[in-house]
Every structure is written in C-alpha cells, then in structure tokens.
Amino acid sequence: RAKAEGGGLYSSFAEGMDQNARQAIALEADLRRALGRGELELHYQPQIRLSDCKVVGVEALLRWRHPERGLVAPAEFLPLAEESGMIYDIGEWVLNEACQEAMRWTERGLGDLRIAVNISPTQFRKQSVASLAASALASSRLSAERLEIEITENVLMQGAERVLKDMRDLHRQGVQVAIDDFGTGYSSLAYLKNFKVDRLKIDRCFVRTMETDPRDAAIVNAVVGLGKSLDLHVLAEGVEREQQVKMLKAAGCDEAQGYLFGKPMTGDAFLAFAKPDCEASEPVGKGRAAVP
Ligand code: C2E
Ligand code: MG
Ligand code: MG
Ligand code: MG
C-alpha cells in the first residue's frame, strides 16, 4: 500500500514536472514571438525629489501583455529570457523604447525628466551597453544626461575589466548610472571607488521595515551618509507610507520611489500624472495625504 501510494505520488510528481516543462516550452515559444508582435510594453514609475515633492525621474519597468495570460510581470519571464538569450534583443528594445517615450513626453510638454532603464547582468557581461545606449540616444535624439542605466552590484563584481570600460564609456557620453537594490548584492564597497556611479537606490527590503526595525533604519541612514560623503544621489525604493518619507527626509535622502507616489503606469498615464499644467492631470500629491 505504501508502495502504491509512493508510486502515485511519484507519477503525479512526474506529471507535474511534465506540465511545468511543457508550460515553460510554450512560454518560451510565446516569448520569441512577443517582441515581433508588439506584446512587450514599458510601464513607468515616478521618482520624487523629497525636498519639494517634484517628479524628477521615472523608471521604465517591463511588462508582457500576453494574449491569454494578461499582463505578465518581469519576474515571470525575465529568467526565461536570460536562459534563452532573448534578453539581448529585449534589453535593446527596452533601451530604445524608453528613450523614444521620454522624447514623446518632452514633445508633449513634459520637462526634461531623467529616465532609468534596468539592464540585466547577463547583457552587461556580454555586450557593450554603452554602444547600445549611444544608438538608442542617437535615434531618439534624447540627450544623454537624461538617461540612467540601472545595474546591480553583482555586475560590478564580475567581469570587471570590460564592465569597467563600459561604465567609463557610459560616463563619457554623459549617461548616468544607478546601483539598483543597493545593499543586497554580494559585493565589496570598493567598486564605488573604481566605478563612476551617480546614484544609489536603497533596496526596498530596508525601507519596508525601517519604521519598526531600528536595524533597517540604521542601514538606511548609513547608506544615505555613504552617498552624501561620496557625492552620490540616494534614492529610496518601495516607499509606501508617509512615516517612511518623514524618516527619509530626516536622514537626508534625496529621492524616493514607491506606491505612495505612484505605481508603474502606462506612458500616457504617466504623462498625465507628471505634466504640471495639463487640465487632464492632477498635481502630484492630490488624492493622498500631503508629504510633510
Ligand atoms: P527593480 O528594478 O528593483 O524595480 C522595482 C520593483 O519594485 C518593480 O517591480 C516595481 O513595480 C516594484 N515596486 C515599486 N514600488 C513599490 C512599492 O512601493 N511596493 C512594492 N511592493 N513594490 C514596489 P517589477 O516591475 O515587477 O520589476 C521587478 C524587477 O524586474 C525589477 O526590479 C528589475 O530588476 C526587473 N526588471 C523590470 N523591468 C526590467 C527591464 O526592462 N529589463 C531588465 N533587465 N530587468 C527589468
Ligand atoms: Mg530598477
Ligand atoms: Mg530595485
Ligand atoms: Mg529588484
């Protein structure tokens, strides 16, 4: 009986595996077609300057509008894109699309916001992100200072030689570089000395519990201090509550991003959100408690 049960368990496990594998293959085939079919899109999340509560930047976040599955989050398909090598085409598309969208906003009267684009570590290791950025900037005619590349700490630790050159090339063009999820990678702080970095993005995991856990508050304060003494901008990710804003301002943090200010939204929605004197839009801060 135990054996029968075991067999039953085993076969349902195998069936499960089978189904997962089949699903993964189907998803991969779908993803291959997604780019050509225009199913990938970027959503945009505002980045706020805490001193005056103005929208000063925006982060482009990838979404897949799957015909049957609906809107698919990047965590569900980026690993697949990385494994299959599709990430190179996707990353290039993201860069081009983000630069073009930023120019469209400018043409429609939005000020010169900074636009941040996430680049996968895989892509950074294999390609010159500086050349990809250069061609995206050239074809969109966006000025380089408005583009920011987000990378994680781990990228700077591996393949240092060519990444170093890439970072230098980005900097020479005037493109900014932000360290995403700062404080969560496997890295030493030495890279802050060796690489030209413009902005640290404090990971959401520290911000999330900074009001209740003094250790998180201490880390946030320390990162802000580190940024200040190295002359870097510091942005807090994942801000959801006014109390966090209070604490971040007290710490001297420059900027924040999070659901409190706005969730990722379509390009048109972002234009209406951020455009200062457009009748259709509401000023930032309306519809939520004012930030002290
Ligand atoms: P990330 O770059 O750290 O982006 C921030 C993530 O946190 C986004 O998730 C955003 O929607 C979410 N978020 C922002 N504010 C809040 C908040 O207040 N509360 C909570 N709970 N979450 C918040 P998303 O869009 O699902 O993206 C996840 C990750 O996928 C990104 O993390 C980034 O690493 C990666 N990613 C997104 N777009 C791209 C892309 O175009 N290229 C590459 N290579 N990676 C991307
Ligand atoms: Mg990011
Ligand atoms: Mg992040
Ligand atoms: Mg992240």
XYZ file of C-alpha atoms and ligand atoms in Angstrom:
341
model
C 0.000 0.000 0.000
C 2.797 2.373 0.937
C 4.439 1.429 -2.314
C 1.288 2.129 -4.281
C 0.973 5.493 -2.587
C 4.599 6.207 -3.309
C 4.055 5.293 -6.923
C 1.019 7.511 -7.027
C 2.938 10.373 -5.553
C 5.762 9.780 -7.935
C 3.621 9.684 -11.012
C 1.695 12.812 -10.069
C 5.041 14.479 -9.382
C 6.266 13.392 -12.796
C 3.082 14.618 -14.384
C 3.574 17.910 -12.568
C 7.107 18.191 -13.876
C 5.884 17.323 -17.294
C 3.299 20.009 -17.182
C 5.776 22.582 -15.903
C 8.237 21.672 -18.609
C 5.545 21.855 -21.256
C 4.411 25.211 -19.930
C 7.960 26.535 -19.943
C 8.461 25.466 -23.545
C 5.174 27.040 -24.590
C 6.046 30.225 -22.754
C 9.450 30.359 -24.410
C 7.889 29.997 -27.849
C 5.379 32.714 -26.954
C 8.159 34.991 -25.748
C 10.063 34.540 -29.000
C 7.059 35.927 -30.838
C 6.176 38.565 -28.224
C 8.690 41.163 -29.355
C 7.692 40.946 -33.019
C 4.006 41.065 -32.130
C 4.396 44.145 -30.009
C 3.306 42.395 -26.822
C 6.095 43.826 -24.699
C 5.475 47.199 -23.156
C 7.061 49.512 -20.658
C 5.326 50.897 -17.635
C 6.684 53.904 -15.823
C 7.028 54.654 -12.132
C 7.683 58.201 -10.908
C 10.746 59.142 -8.870
C 10.177 62.037 -6.497
C 12.594 64.610 -5.103
C 11.843 64.754 -1.409
C 12.793 68.406 -0.850
C 9.936 69.718 -2.998
C 7.946 66.613 -3.859
C 8.517 67.084 -7.601
C 8.708 64.259 -10.120
C 12.323 64.374 -11.292
C 12.674 60.975 -12.854
C 10.948 57.817 -13.900
C 11.888 54.146 -14.015
C 10.897 52.049 -17.015
C 9.587 48.629 -15.982
C 8.976 45.852 -18.462
C 5.615 44.127 -18.876
C 4.407 41.435 -21.248
C 0.827 41.752 -22.424
C 0.231 38.089 -23.154
C -2.871 37.394 -25.284
C -4.164 34.707 -22.886
C -2.336 35.293 -19.637
C -2.844 39.035 -19.460
C -0.175 41.329 -18.054
C 2.845 39.264 -17.057
C 5.385 40.626 -14.537
C 9.096 40.615 -15.389
C 9.940 38.096 -12.662
C 7.851 35.547 -14.568
C 9.610 35.810 -17.901
C 12.985 37.513 -17.437
C 14.690 34.329 -16.196
C 13.465 32.592 -19.346
C 14.675 35.479 -21.481
C 18.094 35.223 -19.842
C 18.412 31.465 -20.287
C 17.378 31.550 -23.919
C 19.472 34.566 -24.859
C 16.388 36.574 -25.786
C 17.398 39.100 -23.151
C 19.779 40.770 -25.618
C 17.042 41.707 -28.068
C 14.655 42.542 -25.255
C 17.204 44.751 -23.497
C 17.944 46.617 -26.688
C 14.240 47.096 -27.315
C 13.724 48.406 -23.774
C 16.509 50.965 -24.172
C 15.153 52.226 -27.488
C 11.543 52.291 -26.358
C 12.353 54.134 -23.116
C 14.373 56.832 -24.902
C 11.655 57.303 -27.503
C 8.927 57.523 -24.885
C 10.884 60.141 -22.938
C 11.185 62.203 -26.133
C 7.444 61.830 -26.797
C 6.742 63.242 -23.324
C 9.090 66.142 -23.960
C 7.346 66.889 -27.243
C 4.062 66.923 -25.344
C 5.283 69.474 -22.867
C 6.714 67.434 -20.039
C 10.007 68.776 -18.670
C 13.340 67.084 -19.041
C 12.882 64.165 -16.716
C 15.520 61.520 -16.183
C 14.543 58.076 -17.415
C 16.027 54.993 -15.757
C 16.360 51.690 -17.606
C 17.181 48.330 -15.999
C 19.883 46.346 -17.735
C 20.303 42.680 -16.969
C 23.678 41.491 -15.637
C 23.787 38.964 -18.492
C 23.612 41.733 -21.042
C 26.225 43.829 -19.252
C 28.637 40.918 -19.263
C 28.244 40.126 -22.951
C 27.592 43.373 -24.763
C 28.663 46.969 -24.725
C 25.762 48.671 -23.028
C 27.465 51.981 -23.778
C 27.146 51.374 -27.540
C 23.551 50.204 -27.188
C 22.791 53.359 -25.216
C 24.598 55.519 -27.764
C 22.478 54.224 -30.613
C 19.226 54.487 -28.613
C 20.129 58.093 -27.783
C 21.038 58.883 -31.386
C 17.845 57.507 -32.889
C 15.562 59.087 -30.269
C 17.599 62.308 -30.040
C 17.245 62.193 -26.279
C 20.106 63.953 -24.527
C 22.442 61.575 -22.752
C 22.158 63.261 -19.336
C 18.512 62.234 -19.226
C 19.271 58.542 -19.485
C 20.181 56.480 -16.454
C 21.254 52.847 -16.542
C 20.339 50.740 -13.513
C 22.629 47.858 -12.689
C 23.004 45.651 -9.661
C 26.123 45.450 -7.530
C 26.891 41.935 -8.688
C 27.572 43.159 -12.219
C 30.416 45.294 -10.948
C 31.982 42.368 -9.146
C 32.191 40.031 -12.118
C 33.923 40.579 -15.431
C 35.382 43.762 -14.017
C 37.663 44.572 -16.941
C 35.103 45.064 -19.676
C 32.399 46.333 -17.345
C 34.840 48.989 -16.154
C 35.381 50.112 -19.728
C 31.642 50.100 -20.390
C 30.985 52.196 -17.303
C 33.659 54.644 -18.375
C 32.144 54.862 -21.855
C 28.680 55.465 -20.423
C 30.041 58.200 -18.194
C 31.964 59.803 -21.050
C 28.730 60.029 -23.040
C 27.005 61.690 -20.108
C 24.731 58.753 -19.283
C 24.097 58.293 -15.558
C 24.491 55.026 -13.688
C 22.458 53.912 -10.681
C 23.138 50.933 -8.443
C 19.825 49.125 -8.066
C 18.847 47.147 -4.953
C 21.819 48.649 -3.137
C 22.881 46.680 -0.095
C 21.577 43.294 -1.200
C 24.320 42.097 -3.555
C 27.449 40.124 -2.932
C 29.982 42.849 -3.256
C 32.569 44.989 -1.631
C 32.266 48.732 -1.463
C 35.498 49.096 -3.422
C 33.551 49.380 -6.648
C 32.184 52.733 -5.508
C 35.775 53.950 -5.708
C 36.656 52.305 -9.003
C 33.474 52.862 -10.988
C 31.774 56.082 -11.875
C 28.392 55.807 -10.159
C 25.806 58.599 -9.892
C 23.046 57.202 -7.724
C 22.408 54.554 -5.070
C 18.951 53.024 -4.887
C 18.361 51.698 -1.388
C 16.637 48.354 -1.714
C 13.015 48.066 -0.728
C 13.785 45.411 1.882
C 15.445 48.023 4.124
C 12.801 50.667 3.510
C 9.884 48.318 4.105
C 10.619 47.835 7.794
C 12.578 50.962 8.610
C 9.797 52.334 10.840
C 9.694 49.279 13.074
C 13.164 47.760 12.899
C 15.917 50.075 14.126
C 18.496 47.974 12.288
C 16.843 48.775 8.971
C 16.638 52.444 9.912
C 20.351 52.332 10.763
C 21.203 50.800 7.392
C 19.133 53.392 5.541
C 20.844 56.174 7.471
C 24.255 54.698 6.809
C 23.629 54.381 3.055
C 22.428 57.967 2.878
C 25.559 59.036 4.763
C 27.763 56.981 2.478
C 26.120 58.504 -0.570
C 26.496 62.005 0.764
C 30.164 61.647 1.555
C 30.868 60.136 -1.858
C 28.820 62.847 -3.554
C 26.225 60.400 -4.901
C 22.476 60.842 -5.075
C 20.487 58.459 -2.913
C 17.000 57.214 -3.763
C 14.841 55.038 -1.514
C 12.860 52.280 -3.256
C 9.493 50.905 -2.246
C 8.180 53.853 -0.235
C 4.579 53.164 0.711
C 3.907 55.252 3.811
C 4.195 58.864 4.950
C 6.147 57.813 8.012
C 8.898 56.451 5.775
C 9.010 59.795 3.949
C 9.448 61.610 7.261
C 12.299 59.354 8.268
C 13.954 59.508 4.858
C 13.814 63.293 4.816
C 15.275 63.408 8.310
C 18.078 61.117 7.142
C 18.806 63.454 4.239
C 17.741 61.092 1.469
C 17.339 62.930 -1.859
C 14.693 60.987 -3.714
C 12.074 58.299 -3.327
C 10.052 55.922 -5.439
C 7.165 53.731 -4.401
C 3.451 53.062 -4.379
C 2.872 56.088 -2.112
C 3.751 58.363 -5.031
C 2.629 56.179 -7.889
C 2.583 52.607 -9.138
C 4.119 51.751 -12.508
C 1.713 53.048 -15.184
C 1.465 53.300 -18.966
C 3.310 56.059 -20.790
C 0.138 58.059 -21.385
C -0.937 57.726 -17.776
C 2.496 58.863 -16.677
C 2.330 61.902 -18.944
C -0.996 62.906 -17.386
C 0.387 62.202 -13.910
C 3.591 64.184 -14.255
C 2.683 67.019 -16.587
C 2.482 70.141 -14.420
C -0.108 72.331 -16.136
C -2.279 69.926 -18.021
C -6.006 70.199 -17.192
C -6.416 66.455 -17.569
C -3.865 65.689 -14.912
C -3.836 66.062 -11.193
C -0.882 67.553 -9.406
C 1.323 65.028 -7.670
C 0.160 64.691 -4.136
C -3.530 65.203 -4.834
C -5.546 62.223 -3.786
C -3.174 61.323 -0.997
C -2.070 62.982 2.182
C 0.425 65.789 1.620
C 4.011 64.867 2.263
C 5.306 66.935 5.169
P 13.626 46.835 -9.681
O 14.409 47.420 -10.790
O 14.220 46.898 -8.327
O 12.214 47.556 -9.752
C 11.423 47.859 -8.649
C 10.290 46.854 -8.499
O 9.581 47.145 -7.302
C 9.257 46.910 -9.608
O 8.721 45.599 -9.777
C 8.211 47.838 -9.019
O 6.931 47.656 -9.593
C 8.245 47.412 -7.591
N 7.811 48.489 -6.675
C 7.986 49.815 -6.830
N 7.488 50.486 -5.770
C 6.991 49.562 -4.923
C 6.338 49.650 -3.643
O 6.121 50.715 -3.067
N 5.982 48.452 -3.063
C 6.218 47.262 -3.663
N 5.828 46.162 -3.024
N 6.830 47.156 -4.861
C 7.210 48.285 -5.493
P 8.573 44.924 -11.210
O 8.114 45.945 -12.204
O 7.784 43.684 -11.051
O 10.057 44.558 -11.592
C 10.792 43.608 -10.880
C 12.227 43.570 -11.321
O 12.332 43.116 -12.672
C 12.906 44.931 -11.310
O 13.306 45.282 -10.004
C 14.068 44.669 -12.236
O 15.113 44.028 -11.567
C 13.465 43.713 -13.238
N 13.070 44.478 -14.445
C 11.966 45.213 -14.669
N 11.968 45.758 -15.899
C 13.127 45.350 -16.481
C 13.731 45.592 -17.768
O 13.232 46.329 -18.631
N 14.933 44.965 -18.008
C 15.530 44.180 -17.083
N 16.707 43.603 -17.409
N 15.010 43.968 -15.865
C 13.818 44.547 -15.559
Mg 15.384 49.073 -11.120
Mg 15.386 47.896 -7.180
Mg 14.942 44.423 -7.811
